[in-house]
Amino acid sequence: MAEHLTHFYEKFQPSHYNIYLDINRESKHFSGTSTITGEAKTSSISVHQKFLTIESVTVDGNDVPFKTDNDNEAIHIDLPKTGEVTLAIKFSAKLTDTMMGIYPSYYEVDGVKKQIIGTQFETTAARQAFPCVDEPEAKATFDLAIKYDEHEGETIISNMPEVKTENGVHYFDTTMRMSSYLIAFGFGELQSKETTTKSGVKVGVFATKAHKADELDFALDIAKRSIEFYEDFYQTPYPLPHSWQLALPDFSAGAMENWGLVTYREAYLLLDPKNTSFEMKQLVATVIAHELAHQWFGDLVTMKWWDDLWLNESFANMMEYVAIDAIEPDWHIWEVFQTSDVPAALQRDATDGVQSVHVQVENPAEIDSIFDAAIVYAKGARMLVMARALVGDEALHKGLKNYFTAHKFHNATGADLWSALGDASGIDVGSIMNSWLEQPGYPVVTAKVENGNLTLSQHQFFIGDGKDAGRKWQIPLNSNYDVVPEIMSDKTLTIGNYDELRQSTGKPFFLNVGNNSHFIIQYDETLMKDILDHVNDLDAISQLQILQDLRLLADGRKNSYANIVPLLPRFADSHSNIVNAALYRAANNLKKFVTPKSPEEKALKELFDKLSSAQLDRLGFAPKAGESNDDQLTRPYILSAGLYAENADAMASAHSLFKENENHLADLSADVRVFVLRNEVKNFGSQALFDKLLDAYRKTSDASYKQDICAALTSTTDPKLIAELVGKFEEADTIKPQDLRAWFRGVLANDDGQQAAWDWIRNDWQWLEDTVGGDMEFATYITVISSVFHTPQRLEEFKSFFEPKIPTPGLTREIKMDISVIDSRVQLVQDEKDAVNEAVSKTVK
Ligand SMILES: [Zn+2]
């Protein structure tokens, strides 16, 4: 429908809520009253509700007529007057297992099934918990009072501290002025650990008692130090008395920044301090730092409407790295940005039809669909990294302080941020950034020597078909040649006589030093040869960048994978984890060119052996005490390559580690456990091992161990076990819906399991939609499929299943993009298969 939807806030502006909830877990039912004081601009107003039964509505104590409108998730109310009114709405509803609104999380302690209640309101699910004007601009203060079927030893927490308990009702202190989507509470049998920041903010970590107490320690330390860092960096105090972090056993997203009560997937908060990989610790730390960055950016100052979601997410995504880099400088956390966010953004943003970072949205399904992690998070963060580099940290601090002072407890738009940063720095940040914010895609800059002159030109880069709309970007070039201007605004740019420049600088020409601007570079033969001749003089980030850009150019058909293959061995002995990350990302991309169990696959495995065997000897299978972070982070790439190559030493080491630890597999070092288990399942698998691992999966509370078991079991080659596994997909007692996508992806990416997984999702799509269709992760099941498929047959099957679903709200863009993604991959494989396989066999000779 083209009709303009009026925001409810335009007609009714709440200032204060009194919310009373009575929640019964036993009967899976809750009821309550939402009393809202606010300013009515017209006599006919609307308030949001979803899945609620509305029992009565009074205005200033008198019953008034109302109409429940489920299609628009609303209650329409006729008021006797405009101006200040107090509405009281009585309602009741069911508790459902959708991981949205108020919902139960299930877990077991010593074989006893238990549950805790938690909430997830972003984006539009506060209306499932109580009637409210559920729009970010509708900020108000909230008094929460909650009663539940409480047993001895249970705890309830919320955004604010509890002030009193009366007749079993828990009353919480009045909140600051805030948006409804940030309200949260949780209750049940919880354990916690608490500490206090230098400035007196109480920090706590809460979890079920299924976890060992020391699993809370890491998070508590990171949360405390992150808040201390932000208070300093933002020059603005943490605005609330406490910052609670709560781990929920069932959780759809990664974590949620509810103000003062952040909720997390258990895997992203709790960890065994004695046996967790460094990589996992880095991930958990960045998730915590991300959510705490939001306590200011998102919570204290909130986007006016969801089109500016990027203001929240792009910023928090950048700040998670800024914060962890400050509190753990030895981790070199920006390297994680370079190996995860950067390639994700560059890949996704190259597909025609991708959304821009700033995107117009109206209805709830659309709002959920804009949480594209590669764009709103990763590309947006990359955009802000560019902005940070332009203005410098001093102006950033000053600009942010002014931004928070001007907008705290209120809302802001992107323009407000640019003007704050622009005022602080004297640079017109907005006009530079708008080319990145408002336009989808990014440029490839072609650098060549033409008639003796070094020249640059920019064009939009596409993987797959793309319509050139003549877009231009303001590109921070960051060249290592001083004569190159800071910003490229035009289509083309002539730098000067190349031979003279080369001679006076004494080094190969390079753009985007540091890989912090969102573009890639195609150097002509002269320039590329010069770079490759000096590749060993390049720092790790520049080496990563060479591999990254060549790989993307090959995906975009501006280069051939056959040209990349002979270059790979040059990087194979690098001790840098980020070079290895880029190397194996490129190498793994070759797998799509070979048919399972063919001579070509055998040759490819030889190439992997050639790349990894010397490093395997150097690093060994077991982590060494006191080894460098780089070695720890490099080992997984090498083991993965060695096992794919069927390297005899690697397989024997993995098998003997398994045998030595057979009776206590969880104690295998988390750095290598997944490789040991996967090797065992793949090469020495049996029903007994399968049963044993699945049982361990059900029983362990260690999320890392769970992930390792999932990766191992989904790699089985036994058709009977694959069928058994797919049969477990809908058994929530074994595989929680929050974890299903990883299992599905594992089986789908397994050559021997693909058919079964593909059949399952097509046959049981309705079940999937009923189970996880209500949340923003749903569309990513389709993304997962598109990341795996690469044959014409699968493309046809994908189209015939998903094309009819294109009109589904929230799926439209995803399906269209994914058809293009698979189609371009199928073309690439068909066109280049022979040349690539020939290059592989030449390189291994
Ligand atoms: Zn976020």
Short mmCIF file of N, CA and C in Angstrom, two decimals, residues 106-111 191 207-216 247-250 265-273 275-276 280 666 673 693-709 734 736 738-739:
data_model
loop_
_atom_site.label_atom_id
_atom_site.label_comp_id
_atom_site.label_asym_id
_atom_site.label_seq_id
_atom_site.Cartn_x
_atom_site.Cartn_y
_atom_site.Cartn_z
N TYR A 106 14.31 -21.71 28.27
CA TYR A 106 14.33 -23.02 28.93
C TYR A 106 15.74 -23.52 29.13
N TYR A 107 15.95 -24.23 30.24
CA TYR A 107 17.27 -24.81 30.50
C TYR A 107 17.12 -25.91 31.54
N GLU A 108 18.20 -26.63 31.77
CA GLU A 108 18.17 -27.73 32.74
C GLU A 108 19.29 -27.58 33.74
N VAL A 109 19.01 -27.88 34.99
CA VAL A 109 20.07 -27.98 36.00
C VAL A 109 19.96 -29.36 36.62
N ASP A 110 21.02 -30.14 36.53
CA ASP A 110 21.05 -31.52 37.05
C ASP A 110 19.83 -32.32 36.59
N GLY A 111 19.49 -32.21 35.35
CA GLY A 111 18.39 -32.99 34.80
C GLY A 111 17.00 -32.44 35.09
N GLN A 191 21.89 -16.41 39.34
CA GLN A 191 23.10 -16.11 40.12
C GLN A 191 23.68 -14.83 39.54
N ALA A 207 23.08 -14.76 35.39
CA ALA A 207 22.91 -15.95 34.55
C ALA A 207 22.13 -17.00 35.33
N THR A 208 21.68 -18.03 34.63
CA THR A 208 21.02 -19.13 35.32
C THR A 208 22.05 -19.90 36.13
N LYS A 209 21.55 -20.76 37.00
CA LYS A 209 22.47 -21.54 37.84
C LYS A 209 22.96 -22.80 37.13
N ALA A 210 22.68 -22.89 35.84
CA ALA A 210 23.26 -23.99 35.06
C ALA A 210 24.74 -23.75 34.79
N HIS A 211 25.19 -22.52 35.08
CA HIS A 211 26.58 -22.17 34.79
C HIS A 211 27.43 -22.15 36.06
N LYS A 212 28.73 -22.42 35.87
CA LYS A 212 29.66 -22.29 37.00
C LYS A 212 29.87 -20.82 37.28
N ALA A 213 30.06 -20.50 38.54
CA ALA A 213 30.15 -19.08 38.94
C ALA A 213 31.28 -18.34 38.20
N ASP A 214 32.38 -19.04 37.93
CA ASP A 214 33.50 -18.31 37.30
C ASP A 214 33.24 -17.98 35.82
N GLU A 215 32.18 -18.53 35.25
CA GLU A 215 31.83 -18.18 33.86
C GLU A 215 31.36 -16.73 33.74
N LEU A 216 31.06 -16.09 34.88
CA LEU A 216 30.57 -14.70 34.85
C LEU A 216 31.71 -13.68 34.95
N ALA A 247 22.30 -13.01 30.84
CA ALA A 247 22.40 -14.04 29.80
C ALA A 247 21.11 -14.85 29.77
N LEU A 248 20.49 -14.92 28.60
CA LEU A 248 19.23 -15.68 28.47
C LEU A 248 19.48 -16.95 27.63
N PRO A 249 19.02 -18.11 28.13
CA PRO A 249 19.26 -19.36 27.40
C PRO A 249 18.61 -19.39 26.01
N ASP A 250 17.51 -18.66 25.84
CA ASP A 250 16.91 -18.56 24.50
C ASP A 250 16.94 -17.10 24.09
N ARG A 265 22.63 -13.46 24.40
CA ARG A 265 22.75 -14.87 24.14
C ARG A 265 23.84 -15.38 25.10
N GLU A 266 23.66 -16.54 25.71
CA GLU A 266 24.66 -17.01 26.69
C GLU A 266 26.06 -17.06 26.09
N ALA A 267 26.14 -17.47 24.80
CA ALA A 267 27.44 -17.62 24.14
C ALA A 267 28.21 -16.31 24.07
N TYR A 268 27.49 -15.18 24.14
CA TYR A 268 28.15 -13.88 23.99
C TYR A 268 28.37 -13.17 25.32
N LEU A 269 28.14 -13.87 26.44
CA LEU A 269 28.39 -13.23 27.73
C LEU A 269 29.23 -14.12 28.64
N LEU A 270 28.91 -15.41 28.67
CA LEU A 270 29.52 -16.31 29.66
C LEU A 270 30.61 -17.13 29.00
N LEU A 271 31.70 -17.31 29.72
CA LEU A 271 32.72 -18.21 29.17
C LEU A 271 33.55 -18.81 30.29
N ASP A 272 34.07 -19.98 29.99
CA ASP A 272 34.93 -20.69 30.92
C ASP A 272 36.31 -20.03 30.88
N PRO A 273 36.70 -19.35 31.94
CA PRO A 273 37.96 -18.60 31.85
C PRO A 273 39.17 -19.52 31.68
N ASN A 275 39.20 -22.43 29.81
CA ASN A 275 39.31 -23.10 28.51
C ASN A 275 38.38 -22.48 27.47
N THR A 276 38.77 -21.31 27.01
CA THR A 276 38.03 -20.65 25.92
C THR A 276 39.07 -20.09 24.97
N MET A 280 37.31 -16.44 20.76
CA MET A 280 35.99 -16.36 21.41
C MET A 280 36.00 -15.26 22.47
N ALA A 666 35.35 -32.29 26.72
CA ALA A 666 35.18 -30.85 26.96
C ALA A 666 36.49 -30.21 27.39
N ARG A 673 39.79 -27.83 19.71
CA ARG A 673 38.79 -28.88 19.96
C ARG A 673 37.92 -29.16 18.73
N LEU A 693 28.31 -37.49 21.36
CA LEU A 693 28.47 -36.05 21.18
C LEU A 693 27.14 -35.31 21.29
N LEU A 694 26.10 -35.92 20.75
CA LEU A 694 24.79 -35.27 20.82
C LEU A 694 24.33 -35.15 22.28
N ASP A 695 24.63 -36.19 23.05
CA ASP A 695 24.29 -36.18 24.47
C ASP A 695 25.09 -35.08 25.20
N ALA A 696 26.37 -34.98 24.86
CA ALA A 696 27.21 -33.94 25.47
C ALA A 696 26.69 -32.56 25.09
N TYR A 697 26.21 -32.43 23.86
CA TYR A 697 25.66 -31.15 23.39
C TYR A 697 24.47 -30.74 24.26
N ARG A 698 23.59 -31.72 24.52
CA ARG A 698 22.41 -31.41 25.33
C ARG A 698 22.80 -31.01 26.75
N LYS A 699 23.84 -31.66 27.28
CA LYS A 699 24.14 -31.47 28.71
C LYS A 699 25.04 -30.29 29.03
N THR A 700 25.93 -29.93 28.11
CA THR A 700 26.91 -28.90 28.50
C THR A 700 26.27 -27.51 28.54
N SER A 701 26.79 -26.67 29.44
CA SER A 701 26.33 -25.29 29.46
C SER A 701 27.38 -24.38 28.82
N ASP A 702 28.46 -24.98 28.30
CA ASP A 702 29.54 -24.20 27.70
C ASP A 702 29.24 -23.97 26.21
N ALA A 703 28.92 -22.73 25.87
CA ALA A 703 28.47 -22.42 24.51
C ALA A 703 29.55 -22.71 23.47
N SER A 704 30.82 -22.52 23.81
CA SER A 704 31.89 -22.81 22.84
C SER A 704 31.93 -24.30 22.53
N TYR A 705 31.79 -25.11 23.56
CA TYR A 705 31.81 -26.55 23.35
C TYR A 705 30.61 -26.97 22.50
N LYS A 706 29.47 -26.35 22.77
CA LYS A 706 28.27 -26.64 21.95
C LYS A 706 28.55 -26.33 20.47
N GLN A 707 29.15 -25.18 20.22
CA GLN A 707 29.43 -24.80 18.82
C GLN A 707 30.37 -25.80 18.16
N ASP A 708 31.36 -26.26 18.92
CA ASP A 708 32.31 -27.23 18.37
C ASP A 708 31.61 -28.55 18.02
N ILE A 709 30.71 -28.98 18.90
CA ILE A 709 30.00 -30.24 18.64
C ILE A 709 29.11 -30.09 17.40
N THR A 734 16.66 -30.63 22.06
CA THR A 734 18.04 -30.91 21.63
C THR A 734 18.65 -29.66 20.99
N LYS A 736 18.00 -25.84 20.24
CA LYS A 736 17.14 -24.69 20.49
C LYS A 736 16.94 -23.91 19.19
N GLN A 738 17.10 -20.90 18.61
CA GLN A 738 18.13 -19.86 18.44
C GLN A 738 19.40 -20.41 17.79
N ASP A 739 19.63 -21.72 17.92
CA ASP A 739 20.87 -22.32 17.40
C ASP A 739 20.68 -23.08 16.10
#
